[in-house]
Amino acid sequence: MKSEDFIKLDETYGAHNYHPLPVVISRAEGVKVWDPEGREYFDFLSAYSAVNQGHRHPKIIKAVMDQCQKVTLTSRAFHNDKMGLFLKKLCEFTGFEAALPMNTGAEAVETALKAARRWGAEKKGVPNGKQEIICVEDNFHGRTIAVITMSNDPDSLVNYGPYVPGFVRVAYGDTDAIEKAITPNTVAVILEPIQGEAGVRVPPEGYLTKIRSICTKHNVLMILDEVQTGFCRTGKRFAWQHENARPDIMCLGKALGGGVMPVSAIVADHKVMDVFTPGTHGSTFGGNPLASAVAIAALEVLEEEKLDENAERLGKIFREEVSKIPCKKVVEVRGKGLLNAVVFEKGFEAWNVCVALKDAGLLAKQTHGNIIRFAPPLVITEKELREAIAIIAKVFSTIK
Ligand SMILES: *Cc1c(COP(=O)(O)O)cnc(C)c1O
């Protein structure tokens, strides 16, 4: 079967909830992917940062193979001999006291929202049903009903009502707006330290530090959604470390699964995590032994290969070199580490640029029409990065 046949199958039998680039991937290794015809591409999306360790990292694949020979799923009705090791590793990696494993990023966010509401009722004394959570404009936290309630993106929202009460949305980048929105019933502020889906929007310097101090002052939990920015993507293990603004709850996902399977979690200290008691939250697959084995290997790879340092160093080269490419339509090159975006003029349709990049051997996807995110696996070498930049330069030079 050819690429066009696979695309036809997706269109015929699938729901049409995505608009993918017309490319089919049938094989992958490291920073490269191949289509059924054998054409080679750089992967500059990394499954929205879920493949930070590169495709099919040998250490992670070995962990999968080994664990498959032992036990893969137990549910939480019983203990297994992998989950505890995973939670310990995750706590050490993040510097938090406790972790609660789930599967997808949206579930990690839901878990954080539930933790905050329960903490509000039980520790802060907010009457149950009155808890308020502050979120920010243009956020992306996933696709569940509660999570889309926080969104202001019409595509995510329209005709999914009734929405969930208890959320207040304020402008991104504005700490005064957050402080003004706080009431005695506010239990948490939730945000992404860098907004990924919004087009890699980096907040003004000091933003996170200021929010940290506002939250502390008003006894409100600070929740950071590091599902996309976490695990070395921005040049630090977590994006909050750029400002040393340690949250009370951190939502994790994507690269925690090492590019193999969905693994997510929240981490927090006991004073928050202890609001959960038996039966009050859970997931059949959360913390399963296969996911735990994968996540341990995924974390070890980030550490052993110092992917934070690689992202920091190569990110600088990326922004410097791409900023030099002459192209009248580009208004900004921005990002941190290897989470970067090129912003074109308002109204510019970047889809055609993504198709041209694909034809030239590099896969990237536009967000909000005029922004292209460039986020390769963090195992990319400088030589590979420069090859990729040459492809980008060639394609940008043809934009009129
Ligand atoms: C991708 C993403 C999510 C949702 O993760 P899923 O695994 O798709 O549910 C949540 N928050 C952020 C910041 C994300 O980028």
Coordinates of C-alpha atoms and ligand atoms in Angstrom, one line a residue:
M1 CA 0.0 0.0 0.0
K2 CA 1.1 3.5 -0.8
S3 CA 0.9 6.7 1.3
E4 CA -2.3 7.9 -0.5
D5 CA -4.0 4.6 0.4
F6 CA -3.3 5.0 4.1
I7 CA -4.5 8.5 4.0
K8 CA -7.7 7.4 2.3
L9 CA -8.3 4.8 5.0
D10 CA -8.0 7.5 7.7
E11 CA -10.4 9.7 5.9
T12 CA -12.9 6.9 5.2
Y13 CA -13.0 5.2 8.6
G14 CA -11.9 7.9 11.0
A15 CA -13.5 10.8 12.7
H16 CA -12.3 14.0 11.1
N17 CA -11.1 15.7 14.3
Y18 CA -7.6 16.4 12.9
H19 CA -6.2 17.9 9.7
P20 CA -2.8 16.2 9.4
L21 CA -0.1 17.1 6.8
P22 CA -0.4 14.7 3.9
V23 CA 2.5 12.4 5.0
V24 CA 2.4 8.9 6.3
I25 CA 5.0 7.7 8.7
S26 CA 5.8 4.0 8.7
R27 CA 9.2 3.9 10.4
A28 CA 11.3 6.1 12.7
E29 CA 14.6 6.2 14.5
G30 CA 16.1 9.0 16.5
V31 CA 15.3 12.4 14.8
K32 CA 14.3 10.8 11.5
V33 CA 11.1 9.3 10.2
W34 CA 10.4 7.5 6.9
D35 CA 7.2 7.1 4.7
P36 CA 6.1 3.9 3.0
E37 CA 7.9 5.0 -0.2
G38 CA 11.2 5.3 1.8
R39 CA 11.4 9.1 1.8
E40 CA 13.3 10.4 4.8
Y41 CA 12.2 13.3 7.0
F42 CA 13.5 15.2 10.0
D43 CA 10.8 15.1 12.7
F44 CA 10.5 18.7 14.0
L45 CA 7.3 18.2 15.9
S46 CA 8.3 15.2 18.1
A47 CA 4.7 14.3 18.6
Y48 CA 4.1 17.6 20.4
S49 CA 7.2 17.0 22.6
A50 CA 6.3 13.4 23.5
V51 CA 9.4 12.1 21.7
N52 CA 12.1 14.2 23.5
Q53 CA 14.3 11.1 23.8
G54 CA 14.1 10.4 20.1
H55 CA 12.1 7.7 18.3
R56 CA 12.7 4.2 19.5
H57 CA 15.5 5.0 21.9
P58 CA 17.3 1.7 22.4
K59 CA 17.3 1.9 26.2
I60 CA 13.5 2.7 26.3
I61 CA 12.7 -0.1 23.8
K62 CA 14.8 -2.5 25.8
A63 CA 12.8 -1.6 28.9
V64 CA 9.5 -2.3 27.0
M65 CA 10.8 -5.6 25.7
D66 CA 12.0 -6.8 29.1
Q67 CA 8.9 -5.7 31.0
C68 CA 6.7 -7.4 28.4
Q69 CA 8.3 -10.7 29.4
K70 CA 7.2 -10.2 33.0
V71 CA 3.9 -8.4 33.7
T72 CA 2.2 -5.5 31.9
L73 CA -1.0 -4.6 33.8
T74 CA -2.2 -5.3 37.3
S75 CA -4.6 -2.4 38.1
R76 CA -4.2 -0.6 41.4
A77 CA -6.2 -3.3 43.2
F78 CA -2.8 -4.9 43.8
H79 CA 0.7 -3.6 44.1
N80 CA 3.3 -4.2 41.4
D81 CA 7.0 -4.3 41.6
K82 CA 7.6 -1.4 39.1
M83 CA 5.3 1.5 40.1
G84 CA 7.1 2.4 43.4
L85 CA 10.4 2.5 41.6
F86 CA 8.9 4.8 39.0
L87 CA 7.3 7.2 41.5
K88 CA 10.6 7.4 43.5
K89 CA 12.5 8.1 40.3
L90 CA 10.0 10.8 39.3
C91 CA 10.1 12.4 42.7
E92 CA 13.9 12.5 42.6
F93 CA 13.9 13.9 39.1
T94 CA 11.4 16.6 39.9
G95 CA 12.2 17.4 43.5
F96 CA 8.7 16.8 44.8
E97 CA 7.6 14.5 47.7
A98 CA 4.9 12.5 46.0
A99 CA 3.6 11.5 42.6
L100 CA 0.2 10.3 41.3
P101 CA 0.4 8.4 38.0
M102 CA -2.2 8.7 35.2
N103 CA -2.0 8.2 31.5
T104 CA -2.7 11.2 29.3
G105 CA -1.8 14.9 29.8
A106 CA -5.5 15.9 30.1
E107 CA -5.9 13.4 32.9
A108 CA -2.9 14.8 34.7
V109 CA -4.6 18.3 34.5
E110 CA -7.9 16.9 35.7
T111 CA -6.1 15.3 38.6
A112 CA -4.5 18.6 39.5
L113 CA -7.8 20.4 39.3
K114 CA -9.4 17.8 41.6
A115 CA -6.5 18.0 44.0
A116 CA -6.8 21.8 44.2
R117 CA -10.6 21.7 44.7
R118 CA -10.3 19.1 47.5
W119 CA -7.4 20.9 49.1
G120 CA -9.5 24.1 49.0
A121 CA -12.4 22.4 50.8
E122 CA -10.3 20.4 53.3
K123 CA -7.3 22.6 54.0
K124 CA -8.3 26.2 53.1
G125 CA -11.9 25.9 54.3
V126 CA -13.6 26.9 51.1
P127 CA -17.2 25.6 51.1
N128 CA -17.5 22.6 48.7
G129 CA -19.0 23.8 45.4
K130 CA -17.6 27.3 45.8
Q131 CA -14.0 26.5 44.8
E132 CA -12.7 28.8 42.1
I133 CA -9.7 28.2 39.8
I134 CA -8.0 30.9 37.8
C135 CA -6.7 30.1 34.3
V136 CA -5.2 32.3 31.6
E137 CA -6.3 33.2 28.1
D138 CA -5.1 31.1 25.1
N139 CA -4.2 28.1 27.4
F140 CA -4.1 24.6 26.2
H141 CA -4.5 21.9 28.9
G142 CA -6.2 19.1 26.9
R143 CA -9.6 18.0 25.7
T144 CA -11.9 16.8 28.5
I145 CA -15.0 18.8 29.4
A146 CA -13.6 20.4 32.5
V147 CA -10.3 21.2 30.7
I148 CA -11.9 22.8 27.6
T149 CA -14.0 24.9 29.9
M150 CA -10.8 26.8 30.7
S151 CA -10.1 27.3 27.0
N152 CA -11.1 30.3 24.9
D153 CA -10.3 28.7 21.6
P154 CA -13.6 28.4 19.7
D155 CA -12.5 25.2 17.9
S156 CA -12.1 23.5 21.3
L157 CA -15.3 24.8 22.8
V158 CA -18.1 25.3 20.4
N159 CA -21.2 23.2 21.1
Y160 CA -19.7 21.2 23.9
G161 CA -21.8 22.9 26.6
P162 CA -22.9 22.9 29.3
Y163 CA -19.4 23.8 30.6
V164 CA -18.0 23.3 34.1
P165 CA -18.5 26.1 36.6
G166 CA -15.7 27.4 38.9
F167 CA -13.2 28.8 36.4
V168 CA -12.2 32.4 36.0
R169 CA -10.0 33.3 33.0
V170 CA -7.6 36.3 32.9
A171 CA -5.1 37.7 30.3
Y172 CA -1.8 35.8 29.9
G173 CA 1.3 37.6 31.0
D174 CA -0.6 39.9 33.4
T175 CA 0.1 39.2 37.1
D176 CA -2.2 42.1 38.3
A177 CA -5.1 40.5 36.5
I178 CA -4.4 37.3 38.5
E179 CA -4.2 39.1 41.8
K180 CA -7.4 41.0 41.1
A181 CA -9.3 37.8 40.3
I182 CA -8.4 36.1 43.6
T183 CA -11.3 35.8 46.0
P184 CA -11.6 34.0 49.4
N185 CA -12.8 31.0 47.4
T186 CA -9.9 30.8 45.0
V187 CA -8.0 27.5 45.4
A188 CA -5.6 27.6 42.5
V189 CA -4.0 29.3 39.5
I190 CA -3.2 27.1 36.6
L191 CA -1.0 27.9 33.6
E192 CA 1.6 26.7 31.2
P193 CA 5.0 28.3 31.9
I194 CA 5.4 28.7 28.2
Q195 CA 2.2 28.4 26.1
G196 CA 2.9 25.6 23.6
E197 CA -0.3 25.3 21.5
A198 CA -0.8 29.0 21.6
G199 CA 2.4 29.2 19.4
V200 CA 5.3 29.0 21.9
R201 CA 4.4 32.1 23.8
V202 CA 7.1 33.0 26.3
P203 CA 5.8 35.2 29.1
P204 CA 7.6 38.4 30.2
E205 CA 10.5 37.8 32.5
G206 CA 9.6 37.5 36.2
Y207 CA 6.0 36.4 35.4
L208 CA 6.3 33.0 37.1
T209 CA 8.2 34.4 40.1
K210 CA 5.5 37.0 40.6
I211 CA 2.7 34.5 40.3
R212 CA 4.5 32.3 42.8
S213 CA 4.6 35.2 45.3
I214 CA 0.9 36.1 44.7
C215 CA -0.1 32.5 45.3
T216 CA 1.9 32.2 48.5
K217 CA 0.5 35.5 49.8
H218 CA -3.1 34.6 49.2
N219 CA -2.8 30.9 50.1
V220 CA -3.7 29.7 46.6
L221 CA -2.0 26.7 44.9
M222 CA 0.1 27.4 41.9
I223 CA -0.4 24.7 39.3
L224 CA 2.0 24.5 36.4
D225 CA 1.1 22.4 33.3
E226 CA 4.5 21.2 32.1
V227 CA 3.1 18.5 29.9
Q228 CA 4.7 20.1 26.8
T229 CA 7.5 22.2 28.4
G230 CA 8.7 19.6 30.8
F231 CA 11.5 17.0 30.6
C232 CA 14.3 19.1 29.3
R233 CA 12.4 20.6 26.3
T234 CA 13.1 24.2 27.2
G235 CA 16.8 23.8 28.2
K236 CA 16.0 23.0 31.9
R237 CA 14.4 19.9 33.3
F238 CA 11.2 22.0 33.8
A239 CA 10.5 25.5 32.4
W240 CA 9.7 26.9 35.9
Q241 CA 13.4 26.4 36.8
H242 CA 14.3 29.3 34.5
E243 CA 12.8 31.5 37.2
N244 CA 13.0 29.2 40.2
A245 CA 9.3 29.5 40.6
R246 CA 8.5 26.1 42.1
P247 CA 4.8 25.3 41.8
D248 CA 2.6 23.5 44.3
I249 CA 1.4 21.0 41.7
M250 CA 3.1 20.2 38.4
C251 CA 1.3 18.3 35.6
L252 CA 3.4 16.0 33.5
G253 CA 2.9 13.8 30.5
K254 CA 4.1 13.5 26.9
A255 CA 7.9 12.8 27.1
L256 CA 7.3 10.9 30.4
G257 CA 6.2 8.0 28.1
G258 CA 9.5 8.1 26.3
G259 CA 7.8 8.2 22.9
V260 CA 6.3 4.8 23.5
M261 CA 3.0 5.0 25.4
P262 CA 0.9 7.5 27.3
V263 CA 2.3 8.1 30.8
S264 CA 1.3 11.1 32.9
A265 CA 1.4 12.2 36.5
I266 CA 1.0 15.0 38.9
V267 CA 3.7 15.7 41.4
A268 CA 3.3 17.7 44.6
D269 CA 4.4 17.7 48.2
H270 CA 2.5 15.6 50.8
K271 CA 0.6 18.7 52.2
V272 CA -1.3 18.7 48.9
M273 CA -1.1 15.1 47.7
D274 CA -2.5 13.8 51.0
V275 CA -6.0 15.1 50.2
F276 CA -6.4 12.0 48.2
T277 CA -7.6 9.0 50.2
P278 CA -8.5 5.5 49.1
G279 CA -11.3 5.6 46.5
T280 CA -11.2 9.4 45.9
H281 CA -9.3 9.2 42.6
G282 CA -7.8 6.6 40.3
S283 CA -7.2 5.1 36.9
T284 CA -7.2 1.5 35.8
F285 CA -4.0 1.9 33.7
G286 CA -2.3 4.6 35.8
G287 CA 1.0 3.3 37.2
N288 CA 0.9 0.0 35.3
P289 CA 4.1 -1.9 35.3
L290 CA 4.8 -1.5 31.6
A291 CA 4.2 2.3 31.8
S292 CA 6.4 2.5 34.9
A293 CA 9.3 0.6 33.3
V294 CA 9.0 2.8 30.2
A295 CA 8.9 6.0 32.3
I296 CA 12.0 5.0 34.4
A297 CA 14.0 4.4 31.2
A298 CA 12.6 7.7 29.8
L299 CA 13.8 9.6 32.8
E300 CA 17.2 7.9 32.8
V301 CA 17.8 8.8 29.2
L302 CA 17.1 12.5 29.9
E303 CA 19.6 12.4 32.7
E304 CA 22.3 10.3 31.2
E305 CA 22.4 12.1 27.9
K306 CA 22.0 15.5 29.6
L307 CA 19.3 16.5 27.2
D308 CA 18.6 19.7 29.1
E309 CA 22.0 21.0 28.2
N310 CA 21.7 19.8 24.6
A311 CA 18.4 21.6 24.3
E312 CA 19.8 24.8 25.8
R313 CA 22.8 24.9 23.5
L314 CA 21.2 23.9 20.3
G315 CA 18.2 26.1 20.9
K316 CA 20.4 29.1 20.9
I317 CA 21.9 28.1 17.6
F318 CA 18.5 27.4 16.1
R319 CA 17.1 30.9 17.0
E320 CA 20.3 32.7 16.0
E321 CA 20.5 30.9 12.6
V322 CA 16.8 31.0 11.7
S323 CA 16.6 34.7 12.6
K324 CA 19.2 35.3 9.9
I325 CA 17.2 33.7 7.2
P326 CA 15.9 36.5 4.9
C327 CA 12.1 36.3 4.6
K328 CA 9.8 39.3 4.6
K329 CA 6.8 37.5 6.0
V330 CA 8.6 36.4 9.2
V331 CA 7.9 38.7 12.1
E332 CA 9.5 36.8 15.0
V333 CA 11.6 33.8 15.9
R334 CA 11.0 32.9 19.6
G335 CA 11.2 30.1 22.1
K336 CA 13.4 28.6 24.8
G337 CA 15.7 25.6 24.4
L338 CA 14.4 23.4 21.6
L339 CA 10.8 24.6 21.9
N340 CA 10.7 27.3 19.2
A341 CA 8.4 29.0 16.8
V342 CA 8.6 31.1 13.7
V343 CA 5.8 33.7 13.6
F344 CA 4.6 35.0 10.2
E345 CA 2.6 38.1 9.5
K346 CA -1.0 38.1 10.7
G347 CA -3.2 36.4 8.1
F348 CA -0.3 34.5 6.5
E349 CA -1.3 30.9 5.9
A350 CA 1.6 28.7 7.0
W351 CA 0.1 25.4 5.9
N352 CA 1.7 25.8 2.5
V353 CA 5.1 26.4 4.1
C354 CA 4.7 23.2 6.1
V355 CA 3.8 21.3 2.9
A356 CA 6.9 22.7 1.2
L357 CA 9.0 21.8 4.3
K358 CA 7.7 18.3 4.1
D359 CA 8.6 18.1 0.4
A360 CA 12.1 19.3 1.3
G361 CA 12.4 16.6 4.0
L362 CA 11.3 18.3 7.3
L363 CA 8.1 17.8 9.2
A364 CA 6.7 20.6 11.2
K365 CA 3.1 21.8 11.8
Q366 CA 1.6 25.2 12.0
T367 CA -0.5 26.4 14.9
H368 CA -3.1 29.2 14.7
G369 CA -2.5 29.6 10.9
N370 CA 0.5 31.8 10.9
I371 CA 2.9 30.2 13.4
I372 CA 5.1 27.2 12.8
R373 CA 6.5 25.3 15.9
F374 CA 10.0 23.7 15.5
A375 CA 10.6 21.2 18.2
P376 CA 12.9 18.3 17.2
P377 CA 13.7 15.4 19.5
L378 CA 16.3 16.6 22.1
V379 CA 18.8 13.9 21.0
I380 CA 19.4 15.9 17.8
T381 CA 23.1 16.7 17.1
E382 CA 24.5 20.0 16.0
K383 CA 25.3 18.6 12.6
E384 CA 21.7 17.4 12.2
L385 CA 20.3 20.7 13.4
R386 CA 22.4 22.6 10.9
E387 CA 21.2 20.3 8.1
A388 CA 17.6 20.9 9.2
I389 CA 18.2 24.7 9.3
A390 CA 19.5 24.6 5.7
I391 CA 16.2 22.9 4.7
I392 CA 14.2 25.6 6.5
A393 CA 16.4 28.4 4.9
K394 CA 15.8 26.9 1.4
V395 CA 12.1 26.8 1.9
F396 CA 11.8 30.2 3.5
S397 CA 13.7 31.8 0.6
T398 CA 10.9 30.7 -1.8
I399 CA 8.2 32.5 0.3
K400 CA 7.0 35.6 -1.6
Ligands
LIG1 C1 -0.6 18.1 25.0 C2 -0.9 18.9 26.2 C3 -1.9 18.4 27.1 C4 -2.8 17.3 26.9 O1 -2.1 16.1 26.8 P1 -2.8 14.8 26.2 O2 -1.9 13.6 26.5 O3 -3.0 15.0 24.7 O4 -4.1 14.6 26.9 C5 -2.1 19.2 28.3 N1 -1.3 20.3 28.5 C6 -0.4 20.7 27.6 C7 0.4 22.0 28.0 C8 -0.2 20.1 26.4 O5 0.7 20.5 25.6

